[in-house]
Coordinates of C-alpha atoms in Angstrom, one line a residue:
M1 CA -49.8 39.7 37.9
A2 CA -46.5 37.9 38.0
A3 CA -47.1 36.0 34.8
P4 CA -48.0 39.1 32.7
E5 CA -45.0 41.0 34.1
E6 CA -42.7 38.1 33.3
S7 CA -44.1 38.0 29.7
L8 CA -43.6 41.7 29.3
R9 CA -40.0 41.5 30.6
R10 CA -39.2 38.8 28.0
R11 CA -40.7 40.8 25.1
K12 CA -38.6 43.8 26.1
T13 CA -35.4 41.9 26.2
G14 CA -36.1 40.2 22.9
Y15 CA -36.4 36.7 24.5
S16 CA -39.1 34.3 23.5
D17 CA -40.0 30.7 24.3
P18 CA -37.9 28.3 22.3
E19 CA -39.7 26.4 19.5
P20 CA -39.6 22.5 19.8
E21 CA -36.4 21.2 18.3
S22 CA -36.7 19.7 14.8
L23 CA -34.8 16.5 14.0
P24 CA -31.9 17.0 11.6
A25 CA -32.4 15.9 8.1
P26 CA -30.6 12.6 7.1
G27 CA -27.0 13.3 6.1
R28 CA -26.8 16.6 8.1
D29 CA -25.8 17.5 11.5
P30 CA -28.1 19.6 13.9
A31 CA -26.5 22.8 12.5
G32 CA -27.7 21.9 9.0
S33 CA -24.2 21.3 7.5
P34 CA -23.4 18.0 5.8
A35 CA -22.6 15.3 8.3
H36 CA -19.4 13.3 8.2
L37 CA -19.2 9.6 7.8
H38 CA -18.0 7.7 10.9
A39 CA -14.8 5.7 10.8
G40 CA -14.8 1.9 11.1
T41 CA -17.4 0.9 8.5
F42 CA -16.6 -0.3 4.9
W43 CA -19.8 0.0 2.8
L44 CA -18.3 2.5 0.4
T45 CA -14.9 0.7 0.5
R46 CA -16.6 -2.4 -0.9
I47 CA -18.0 -0.4 -3.8
V48 CA -14.6 1.1 -4.7
L49 CA -12.9 -2.3 -4.3
L50 CA -15.4 -4.0 -6.6
K51 CA -15.2 -1.3 -9.3
A52 CA -11.4 -1.3 -9.2
L53 CA -11.2 -5.1 -9.4
A54 CA -13.8 -5.2 -12.2
F55 CA -11.7 -2.7 -14.2
V56 CA -8.6 -4.9 -14.0
Y57 CA -10.7 -8.0 -15.0
F58 CA -12.1 -6.0 -17.9
V59 CA -8.7 -5.2 -19.2
A60 CA -7.4 -8.7 -18.7
F61 CA -10.4 -10.2 -20.6
L62 CA -10.0 -7.6 -23.3
V63 CA -6.4 -8.6 -23.8
A64 CA -7.6 -12.3 -23.9
F65 CA -10.3 -11.6 -26.5
H66 CA -7.9 -9.7 -28.8
Q67 CA -4.9 -12.1 -28.5
N68 CA -5.8 -15.6 -27.4
K69 CA -6.7 -16.9 -30.8
Q70 CA -3.3 -15.9 -32.2
L71 CA -1.4 -17.2 -29.2
I72 CA -3.2 -20.3 -27.9
G73 CA -6.1 -20.8 -30.4
D74 CA -6.5 -23.5 -33.1
R75 CA -3.6 -22.2 -35.1
G76 CA -1.9 -20.2 -32.4
L77 CA 1.8 -20.0 -31.7
L78 CA 1.3 -22.5 -28.8
P79 CA -2.1 -24.1 -29.3
C80 CA -3.8 -24.9 -26.0
R81 CA -5.5 -27.9 -27.5
V82 CA -2.0 -29.5 -28.0
F83 CA -1.1 -28.5 -24.5
L84 CA -4.3 -30.0 -23.1
K85 CA -3.8 -33.3 -25.0
N86 CA -0.2 -33.6 -23.9
F87 CA -1.3 -33.0 -20.3
Q88 CA -4.0 -35.5 -20.6
Q89 CA -1.6 -38.1 -22.0
Y90 CA 0.9 -37.4 -19.3
F91 CA -1.7 -38.1 -16.6
Q92 CA -3.5 -40.9 -18.5
D93 CA -3.4 -43.2 -15.4
K94 CA -5.1 -40.6 -13.3
T95 CA -8.9 -40.0 -12.8
S96 CA -10.6 -37.1 -14.4
W97 CA -11.0 -35.4 -11.1
E98 CA -7.2 -35.7 -10.4
V99 CA -6.4 -34.3 -13.8
F100 CA -8.8 -31.4 -13.1
S101 CA -7.4 -30.7 -9.7
Y102 CA -3.8 -30.5 -11.2
M103 CA -5.0 -28.0 -13.8
P104 CA -8.5 -26.6 -13.1
T105 CA -10.0 -25.1 -16.3
I106 CA -13.5 -25.0 -17.7
L107 CA -12.0 -26.2 -21.0
W108 CA -11.9 -29.8 -19.7
L109 CA -15.7 -29.7 -19.9
M110 CA -16.0 -28.0 -23.3
D111 CA -15.7 -28.9 -27.0
W112 CA -12.1 -28.6 -28.4
S113 CA -13.1 -28.8 -32.1
D114 CA -13.3 -25.0 -32.4
M115 CA -11.0 -23.7 -29.8
N116 CA -11.0 -20.2 -31.2
S117 CA -14.8 -19.8 -30.5
T118 CA -14.4 -21.4 -27.1
L119 CA -11.7 -19.0 -26.1
D120 CA -13.7 -16.1 -27.4
L121 CA -16.8 -17.2 -25.5
L122 CA -14.8 -17.3 -22.2
A123 CA -13.3 -13.8 -22.8
L124 CA -16.7 -12.3 -23.8
L125 CA -18.4 -13.7 -20.7
G126 CA -15.7 -12.2 -18.6
L127 CA -16.0 -8.9 -20.4
G128 CA -19.8 -8.8 -19.9
I129 CA -19.7 -9.6 -16.2
S130 CA -16.8 -7.3 -15.4
S131 CA -18.5 -4.5 -17.4
F132 CA -21.7 -4.9 -15.3
V133 CA -19.7 -4.8 -12.0
L134 CA -17.7 -1.8 -13.1
I135 CA -20.7 0.2 -14.1
T136 CA -23.0 -0.7 -11.2
G137 CA -20.6 -1.2 -8.4
C138 CA -22.5 -4.2 -7.1
A139 CA -21.9 -7.9 -7.4
N140 CA -22.7 -11.2 -5.7
V141 CA -20.8 -14.3 -5.0
L142 CA -21.9 -16.0 -8.2
L143 CA -20.7 -13.2 -10.5
M144 CA -17.4 -12.8 -8.8
A145 CA -16.8 -16.6 -8.7
A146 CA -17.6 -16.7 -12.4
L147 CA -15.0 -14.0 -13.2
W148 CA -12.4 -15.9 -11.1
G149 CA -13.2 -19.3 -12.7
L150 CA -13.2 -17.9 -16.2
Y151 CA -9.8 -16.2 -15.8
M152 CA -8.3 -19.2 -14.0
S153 CA -9.4 -21.3 -16.9
L154 CA -7.4 -19.1 -19.3
V155 CA -4.4 -18.8 -17.1
N156 CA -4.0 -22.5 -16.6
V157 CA -4.0 -23.2 -20.4
G158 CA -2.2 -20.0 -21.4
H159 CA 1.3 -21.6 -21.3
V160 CA 4.2 -19.1 -21.3
W161 CA 1.9 -16.3 -22.4
Y162 CA 0.2 -16.4 -19.0
S163 CA 3.2 -17.3 -16.9
F164 CA 3.8 -14.0 -15.1
G165 CA 3.2 -12.9 -11.5
W166 CA 0.3 -10.6 -12.2
E167 CA -1.8 -13.5 -13.5
S168 CA -1.6 -15.2 -10.1
Q169 CA -2.0 -11.9 -8.3
L170 CA -5.3 -11.2 -10.2
L171 CA -6.6 -14.7 -9.3
E172 CA -5.7 -14.2 -5.6
T173 CA -7.3 -10.7 -5.6
G174 CA -10.3 -12.1 -7.4
F175 CA -10.7 -14.9 -5.0
L176 CA -10.9 -12.5 -2.1
G177 CA -13.4 -10.4 -4.1
I178 CA -15.8 -13.3 -4.0
F179 CA -16.1 -13.0 -0.3
L180 CA -16.8 -9.3 -0.4
C181 CA -20.3 -9.9 -1.7
P182 CA -23.6 -11.4 -0.7
L183 CA -24.6 -14.7 -2.1
W184 CA -27.5 -13.6 -4.2
T185 CA -28.4 -10.0 -3.6
L186 CA -27.3 -7.4 -6.3
S187 CA -27.1 -4.2 -4.3
R188 CA -24.4 -1.6 -3.8
L189 CA -25.4 -1.4 -0.2
P190 CA -26.6 -4.9 0.8
Q191 CA -27.9 -4.0 4.3
H192 CA -27.6 -7.5 5.8
T193 CA -24.1 -8.1 4.4
P194 CA -21.6 -5.7 5.9
T195 CA -18.1 -5.9 4.6
S196 CA -16.2 -8.6 6.5
R197 CA -13.1 -7.5 8.5
I198 CA -11.5 -10.9 7.7
V199 CA -11.8 -10.2 4.0
L200 CA -10.4 -6.7 4.4
W201 CA -7.5 -8.1 6.3
G202 CA -7.1 -10.7 3.5
F203 CA -6.6 -7.8 1.1
R204 CA -4.2 -6.1 3.5
W205 CA -2.2 -9.3 3.9
L206 CA -2.0 -9.5 0.2
I207 CA -0.6 -6.0 -0.4
F208 CA 1.8 -6.6 2.6
R209 CA 3.2 -9.7 0.9
I210 CA 3.4 -8.1 -2.5
M211 CA 5.4 -5.1 -1.4
L212 CA 7.6 -6.8 1.2
G213 CA 8.3 -9.7 -1.2
A214 CA 9.3 -7.2 -3.9
G215 CA 11.6 -5.4 -1.5
L216 CA 13.2 -8.5 -0.1
I217 CA 13.9 -10.0 -3.5
K218 CA 15.7 -6.8 -4.5
I219 CA 17.9 -6.6 -1.4
R220 CA 18.8 -10.3 -1.7
G221 CA 19.1 -10.2 -5.4
D222 CA 21.1 -7.8 -7.7
R223 CA 23.9 -6.0 -6.0
C224 CA 22.8 -2.7 -7.8
W225 CA 19.8 -2.5 -5.4
R226 CA 22.2 -2.4 -2.5
D227 CA 24.7 0.1 -4.0
L228 CA 21.7 2.2 -5.2
T229 CA 22.6 2.1 -9.0
C230 CA 19.7 -0.1 -10.4
M231 CA 17.7 2.9 -11.5
D232 CA 20.7 3.9 -13.7
F233 CA 19.6 1.0 -16.0
H234 CA 16.0 0.2 -15.3
Y235 CA 14.2 2.7 -17.5
E236 CA 16.2 1.7 -20.6
T237 CA 16.2 -2.0 -20.0
Q238 CA 12.7 -2.6 -18.7
P239 CA 10.5 -4.9 -20.9
V240 CA 8.5 -2.2 -22.7
P241 CA 9.6 1.4 -22.1
N242 CA 7.3 4.3 -22.7
P243 CA 8.2 7.9 -23.7
V244 CA 8.5 9.1 -20.1
A245 CA 11.1 6.4 -19.4
Y246 CA 13.3 8.0 -22.1
Y247 CA 13.5 11.3 -20.1
L248 CA 13.7 9.6 -16.7
H249 CA 16.7 7.5 -17.9
H250 CA 18.6 10.7 -18.5
S251 CA 17.9 12.1 -15.0
P252 CA 20.9 13.1 -12.8
W253 CA 22.7 10.4 -10.9
W254 CA 21.5 11.7 -7.5
F255 CA 17.9 11.5 -8.6
H256 CA 18.4 7.8 -9.4
R257 CA 19.9 7.2 -6.0
F258 CA 16.9 9.0 -4.4
E259 CA 14.5 6.8 -6.5
T260 CA 16.2 3.6 -5.3
L261 CA 16.2 4.7 -1.6
S262 CA 12.5 5.6 -2.0
N263 CA 11.7 2.2 -3.5
H264 CA 13.3 0.5 -0.5
F265 CA 11.3 2.7 1.9
I266 CA 8.0 2.0 0.2
E267 CA 8.6 -1.8 -0.2
L268 CA 10.5 -2.6 3.0
L269 CA 9.2 -0.2 5.7
V270 CA 5.8 1.1 4.7
P271 CA 4.1 -2.3 4.6
F272 CA 4.4 -2.5 8.4
F273 CA 2.2 0.7 8.7
L274 CA -0.7 -1.7 8.1
F275 CA -0.4 -2.9 11.7
L276 CA 0.0 0.5 13.4
G277 CA -3.7 1.6 13.6
R278 CA -6.1 3.4 11.4
R279 CA -4.1 6.5 10.5
A280 CA -1.0 4.6 9.7
C281 CA -3.0 2.2 7.6
I282 CA -4.5 5.1 5.6
I283 CA -1.0 6.6 5.1
H284 CA 0.1 3.1 3.9
G285 CA -2.7 3.1 1.3
V286 CA -2.0 6.6 0.1
L287 CA 1.8 5.9 -0.3
Q288 CA 1.2 2.6 -2.1
I289 CA -1.3 4.0 -4.6
L290 CA 1.0 7.0 -5.3
F291 CA 3.9 4.6 -5.8
Q292 CA 2.0 2.5 -8.2
A293 CA 0.8 5.6 -10.1
I294 CA 4.5 6.6 -10.5
L295 CA 5.3 3.2 -11.9
I296 CA 2.4 3.4 -14.3
I297 CA 3.7 6.8 -15.6
S298 CA 7.3 5.5 -16.0
G299 CA 6.7 2.2 -17.9
N300 CA 4.3 -0.3 -19.6
L301 CA 4.1 -3.0 -17.0
S302 CA 0.8 -4.4 -18.2
F303 CA -2.1 -4.1 -15.6
L304 CA 0.3 -5.1 -12.8
N305 CA 0.4 -1.7 -11.1
W306 CA -3.3 -1.0 -11.6
L307 CA -4.0 -4.4 -10.0
T308 CA -1.6 -3.7 -7.0
M309 CA -3.7 -0.6 -6.2
V310 CA -6.7 -2.8 -5.6
P311 CA -5.8 -4.4 -2.2
S312 CA -4.4 -1.0 -1.1
L313 CA -8.0 0.3 -1.2
A314 CA -8.8 -2.0 1.8
C315 CA -6.7 0.5 3.9
F316 CA -9.5 3.1 3.7
D317 CA -12.8 3.0 5.5
D318 CA -16.0 4.9 4.6
A319 CA -14.9 8.1 6.4
A320 CA -11.7 8.2 4.3
L321 CA -13.4 7.4 1.0
G322 CA -16.5 9.6 1.5
F323 CA -15.1 12.4 -0.6
L324 CA -15.4 10.2 -3.7
F325 CA -19.2 10.1 -3.4
P326 CA -21.7 12.9 -3.8
S327 CA -23.8 14.1 -0.9
G328 CA -27.5 14.8 -0.8
P329 CA -30.7 13.1 0.2
G330 CA -31.0 9.5 -1.1
S331 CA -27.3 9.4 -2.1
L332 CA -25.1 6.4 -1.3
K333 CA -23.3 8.6 1.3
D334 CA -26.6 9.6 2.9
R335 CA -27.7 5.9 3.0
V336 CA -24.4 4.9 4.7
L337 CA -24.9 7.6 7.3
Q338 CA -28.3 6.2 8.1
M339 CA -27.0 2.7 8.3
Q340 CA -24.2 3.9 10.6
S341 CA -26.8 5.6 12.9
E342 CA -28.9 2.4 13.0
I343 CA -25.8 0.4 14.0
Q344 CA -25.0 2.9 16.7
G345 CA -28.5 2.7 18.0
A346 CA -28.9 -1.0 18.4
W347 CA -27.4 -4.1 16.8
P348 CA -29.8 -6.0 14.6
K349 CA -31.0 -9.4 15.6
P350 CA -28.7 -12.1 14.0
R351 CA -30.1 -13.7 10.9
F352 CA -29.5 -17.2 9.7
G353 CA -27.7 -15.9 6.6
S354 CA -25.5 -13.7 8.7
V355 CA -24.4 -16.7 10.9
V356 CA -23.6 -18.7 7.8
R357 CA -21.6 -15.8 6.3
R358 CA -19.6 -15.4 9.5
A359 CA -18.8 -19.1 9.5
A360 CA -17.7 -18.8 5.8
N361 CA -15.5 -15.8 6.5
F362 CA -14.0 -17.5 9.5
S363 CA -13.2 -20.5 7.3
L364 CA -11.6 -18.2 4.7
G365 CA -9.4 -16.7 7.4
V366 CA -8.3 -20.2 8.5
L367 CA -7.6 -21.2 4.9
L368 CA -5.6 -18.0 4.2
A369 CA -3.6 -18.6 7.4
W370 CA -2.8 -22.2 6.5
L371 CA -1.9 -21.5 2.9
S372 CA 0.3 -18.6 4.0
V373 CA 2.7 -20.8 5.9
P374 CA 4.9 -21.7 2.9
V375 CA 4.7 -18.2 1.6
V376 CA 5.9 -16.7 4.9
L377 CA 8.7 -19.3 5.0
N378 CA 9.7 -18.3 1.5
L379 CA 9.8 -14.6 2.6
L380 CA 12.1 -15.5 5.5
S381 CA 14.3 -17.7 3.4
S382 CA 17.6 -16.5 2.0
R383 CA 16.7 -18.4 -1.2
Q384 CA 13.5 -16.6 -1.7
V385 CA 11.7 -17.2 -5.0
M386 CA 9.2 -14.8 -6.5
N387 CA 6.0 -15.1 -8.5
T388 CA 5.3 -18.7 -7.5
H389 CA 2.1 -20.3 -6.6
F390 CA 1.9 -23.3 -4.2
N391 CA -1.6 -24.6 -5.3
S392 CA -3.4 -24.9 -8.6
L393 CA -6.0 -22.4 -7.6
H394 CA -3.5 -19.6 -7.2
I395 CA -5.0 -18.5 -3.9
V396 CA -2.0 -17.5 -1.8
N397 CA 1.2 -16.9 -3.8
T398 CA 4.7 -15.4 -3.6
Y399 CA 5.4 -12.1 -5.4
G400 CA 8.3 -9.9 -6.4
A401 CA 9.6 -7.8 -9.3
F402 CA 12.9 -6.9 -10.8
G403 CA 15.0 -8.9 -8.4
S404 CA 17.8 -8.5 -11.0
I405 CA 18.2 -5.7 -13.5
T406 CA 19.7 -6.2 -16.9
K407 CA 22.4 -3.7 -17.6
E408 CA 22.1 -3.6 -21.3
R409 CA 19.1 -3.9 -23.7
T410 CA 19.1 -6.5 -26.5
E411 CA 16.4 -7.0 -29.0
V412 CA 15.5 -9.7 -31.5
I413 CA 14.6 -8.2 -34.9
L414 CA 12.7 -10.5 -37.3
Q415 CA 13.5 -9.8 -40.9
G416 CA 12.3 -11.3 -44.2
T417 CA 13.6 -11.3 -47.8
A418 CA 12.1 -12.1 -51.2
S419 CA 15.6 -13.1 -52.5
P420 CA 15.8 -16.7 -53.7
N421 CA 19.3 -16.9 -52.1
A422 CA 19.4 -15.9 -48.5
S423 CA 23.2 -15.7 -48.6
A424 CA 23.4 -13.5 -51.6
P425 CA 25.2 -10.1 -50.8
D426 CA 22.4 -8.3 -52.7
A427 CA 19.6 -9.8 -50.7
V428 CA 17.4 -7.1 -49.2
W429 CA 16.3 -7.8 -45.7
E430 CA 13.2 -5.9 -44.4
D431 CA 12.2 -5.6 -40.7
Y432 CA 9.0 -6.6 -39.2
E433 CA 7.7 -4.1 -36.5
F434 CA 6.0 -5.2 -33.3
K435 CA 3.2 -3.3 -31.7
C436 CA 5.2 -1.9 -28.9
K437 CA 8.6 -3.4 -28.4
P438 CA 11.6 -1.4 -29.7
G439 CA 12.4 -1.9 -33.4
D440 CA 12.8 1.0 -35.7
P441 CA 15.1 3.4 -33.8
S442 CA 13.0 6.4 -35.0
R443 CA 9.7 5.1 -33.6
R444 CA 8.6 6.7 -30.4
P445 CA 8.2 4.3 -27.5
C446 CA 4.6 3.3 -27.0
L447 CA 2.2 4.2 -24.1
I448 CA -0.3 1.3 -23.5
S449 CA -0.7 0.6 -19.8
P450 CA -2.9 -1.0 -18.6
Y451 CA -3.3 -2.9 -21.9
H452 CA -0.7 -5.6 -22.6
Y453 CA 0.9 -7.1 -25.7
R454 CA 1.9 -10.6 -24.6
L455 CA 4.0 -11.3 -27.6
D456 CA 6.1 -8.1 -27.2
W457 CA 6.7 -9.0 -23.6
L458 CA 7.9 -12.5 -24.4
M459 CA 10.2 -11.1 -27.1
W460 CA 12.0 -9.2 -24.4
F461 CA 12.7 -12.4 -22.5
A462 CA 13.7 -14.2 -25.8
A463 CA 16.4 -11.6 -26.4
F464 CA 18.5 -12.7 -23.5
Q465 CA 17.9 -16.4 -24.1
T466 CA 18.3 -18.5 -27.2
Y467 CA 15.7 -19.5 -29.7
E468 CA 16.1 -23.1 -28.5
H469 CA 14.5 -21.9 -25.2
N470 CA 11.6 -20.3 -27.1
D471 CA 10.4 -22.6 -29.8
W472 CA 7.4 -20.5 -30.4
I473 CA 9.6 -17.9 -32.1
L474 CA 10.3 -20.4 -34.9
H475 CA 6.6 -21.0 -35.1
L476 CA 6.2 -17.3 -35.5
A477 CA 8.9 -17.3 -38.2
G478 CA 7.0 -20.0 -40.1
K479 CA 3.8 -18.1 -40.0
L480 CA 5.5 -15.0 -41.3
L481 CA 6.8 -17.1 -44.2
A482 CA 3.2 -18.0 -45.0
S483 CA 1.9 -14.4 -44.4
D484 CA -0.5 -15.9 -41.8
A485 CA -3.2 -13.3 -41.1
E486 CA -3.6 -14.2 -37.4
A487 CA 0.1 -14.0 -36.6
L488 CA 0.5 -10.7 -38.6
S489 CA -2.4 -9.2 -36.5
L490 CA 0.0 -9.3 -33.6
L491 CA 2.5 -7.1 -35.4
A492 CA 2.4 -3.4 -36.2
H493 CA 4.1 -3.5 -39.7
N494 CA 4.4 -6.3 -42.3
P495 CA 7.0 -5.2 -44.9
F496 CA 5.5 -7.7 -47.4
A497 CA 1.9 -6.4 -47.2
G498 CA 0.4 -6.5 -50.7
R499 CA 3.2 -8.7 -52.0
P500 CA 4.0 -12.4 -52.0
P501 CA 5.3 -13.8 -48.7
P502 CA 9.1 -13.7 -48.0
R503 CA 11.1 -16.7 -49.0
W504 CA 13.3 -16.5 -46.0
V505 CA 13.0 -15.2 -42.4
R506 CA 15.8 -14.7 -40.0
G507 CA 16.3 -13.4 -36.5
E508 CA 19.0 -10.7 -35.8
H509 CA 20.3 -9.8 -32.4
Y510 CA 20.8 -6.1 -31.6
R511 CA 22.0 -4.0 -28.7
Y512 CA 19.8 -1.0 -28.0
K513 CA 20.5 2.2 -26.1
F514 CA 18.5 5.4 -25.6
S515 CA 19.8 8.2 -27.8
R516 CA 21.2 11.2 -25.9
P517 CA 18.9 14.2 -25.7
G518 CA 20.4 17.0 -27.8
G519 CA 22.8 14.5 -29.4
R520 CA 23.3 13.6 -33.1
H521 CA 20.9 10.7 -33.1
A522 CA 18.2 12.6 -31.2
A523 CA 18.6 15.4 -33.7
E524 CA 17.9 12.9 -36.5
G525 CA 14.6 11.9 -34.7
K526 CA 15.9 8.7 -33.3
W527 CA 14.8 7.5 -29.8
W528 CA 17.2 4.6 -29.9
V529 CA 20.7 3.8 -31.1
R530 CA 21.3 0.2 -32.0
K531 CA 24.2 -2.0 -33.0
R532 CA 24.1 -5.5 -34.4
I533 CA 25.5 -8.2 -32.2
G534 CA 25.0 -11.2 -34.5
A535 CA 22.5 -13.8 -35.7
Y536 CA 19.8 -14.9 -33.4
F537 CA 18.6 -17.7 -35.6
P538 CA 19.7 -18.4 -39.2
P539 CA 17.7 -17.8 -42.4
L540 CA 14.8 -20.3 -42.5
S541 CA 12.4 -21.3 -45.3
L542 CA 8.9 -22.7 -44.9
E543 CA 10.0 -26.1 -46.2
E544 CA 12.8 -26.4 -43.7
L545 CA 10.3 -25.7 -40.8
R546 CA 7.6 -28.2 -41.9
P547 CA 9.2 -31.2 -40.1
Y548 CA 9.7 -29.1 -37.0
F549 CA 6.0 -28.2 -37.0
R550 CA 4.9 -31.8 -37.5
D551 CA 7.0 -33.0 -34.5
R552 CA 5.3 -30.6 -32.2
G553 CA 1.7 -31.2 -33.5
W554 CA 1.4 -27.6 -34.8
P555 CA -0.8 -26.9 -37.8
L556 CA 1.3 -26.4 -40.9
P557 CA 1.1 -22.8 -42.2
Q558 CA -0.4 -22.5 -45.7
P559 CA 1.2 -19.8 -47.8
L560 CA -1.2 -17.3 -49.3

């Protein structure tokens, strides 16, 4: 009778035998709530890294497609065919392989008779591949190596138009991106190719050098970084200001001091958070991305700041990035949870491909360490140089930005006149307007980041140099005298549209300052106040420039 009595007692107290426990559904904990990703794996990190890198590649190739023909094409301002021929002639006693190793570019293997089409082909291939990676979030070694090779081919023949630090930075970032991926497989979660810790630390080492290099070059450079006054000038004198820069420039003095101190904290101290464990590394990533976002808002610095965000993403593991991905059965997040469970249960048997990949990643680590030696010595040197590469592949480079700050803004304004006599007092000179750089004081500053107008950027440098240092500006003047359609496509306004070309073109030098909010000029709708300094180059006619063009091997402009 004991058993029936025990059963009756259980019924009276509401207790019943427990049912067999059911296994939790994938992606959920035993209580039925969504499970959390574990720290220490980087499957989702790879997807985010690839998408971010593909976005920057897409912008870079889009800029190339829109502007390469006008800048380095058959009839460009600095034709790359002339550059290649001069390079070939200079190294005529070298073998083809030696020439290629000095300046690696696919263009050595291609036809130069129609350089415009060739440049367009390279840019379109880059746009196609980067679009695929951006949309799908997956790539393999071949696709990422193709993007890297295509862009390196353009950078190495791009002359001064591609001479800035972000070009080498994109190539170094892209090189590391090759090792993120499996050799052949196209999958967002390639099960047998986990993200290599060596590659992740390659990205972290990159962002460490970028930020510390930028901080050190400032402290060692312009005195205004040490006395905290650089931000009094930066917004007004940066290469291509945007509308937000106008208002930031007029911030109180104490705010500018705070900005400068914050900049030193982010660039000189925060990079060391990378080596202080997972939480500090994540804090580093958050601070660097926020810092770059602020720079994007306050100026048009091409895709530089967007690109600098990419290696910062390597600070986050799957647990930190899980919020970016939807949950649910079959989702990427759910599949990563299952893969994490499998790894915790038992390590898979090593495959031949895995062994080869580990050897490749180890070799990458050794290569990065070896190539970092001159870079580290440069960082430690009191004569630090910035934005320099030590090898033709641009794999490990030095970086830095705004080591010195210009205290006043000067601009070169190109003007044309239809008057037969350039010296006549009644000659009417009309301004050409560029896409983005300051010109007409009443025109609102542009907002274009991450896009980039290469000519506008070079015009900023030309303004505090002379035209003898920038012979391309005379080439541009000759093309304006001929109303060259390709050259005019780089400008926003042609005052001679629908009319015969100008007879004379000249360069005028002006000093620009932001107008004061609430002041007389601002009330008149002017963002800028300008004052003429003098002539930048004298009035020139097309006939005067023809011998200059012939000496440099440039095609002679044909007037319309």
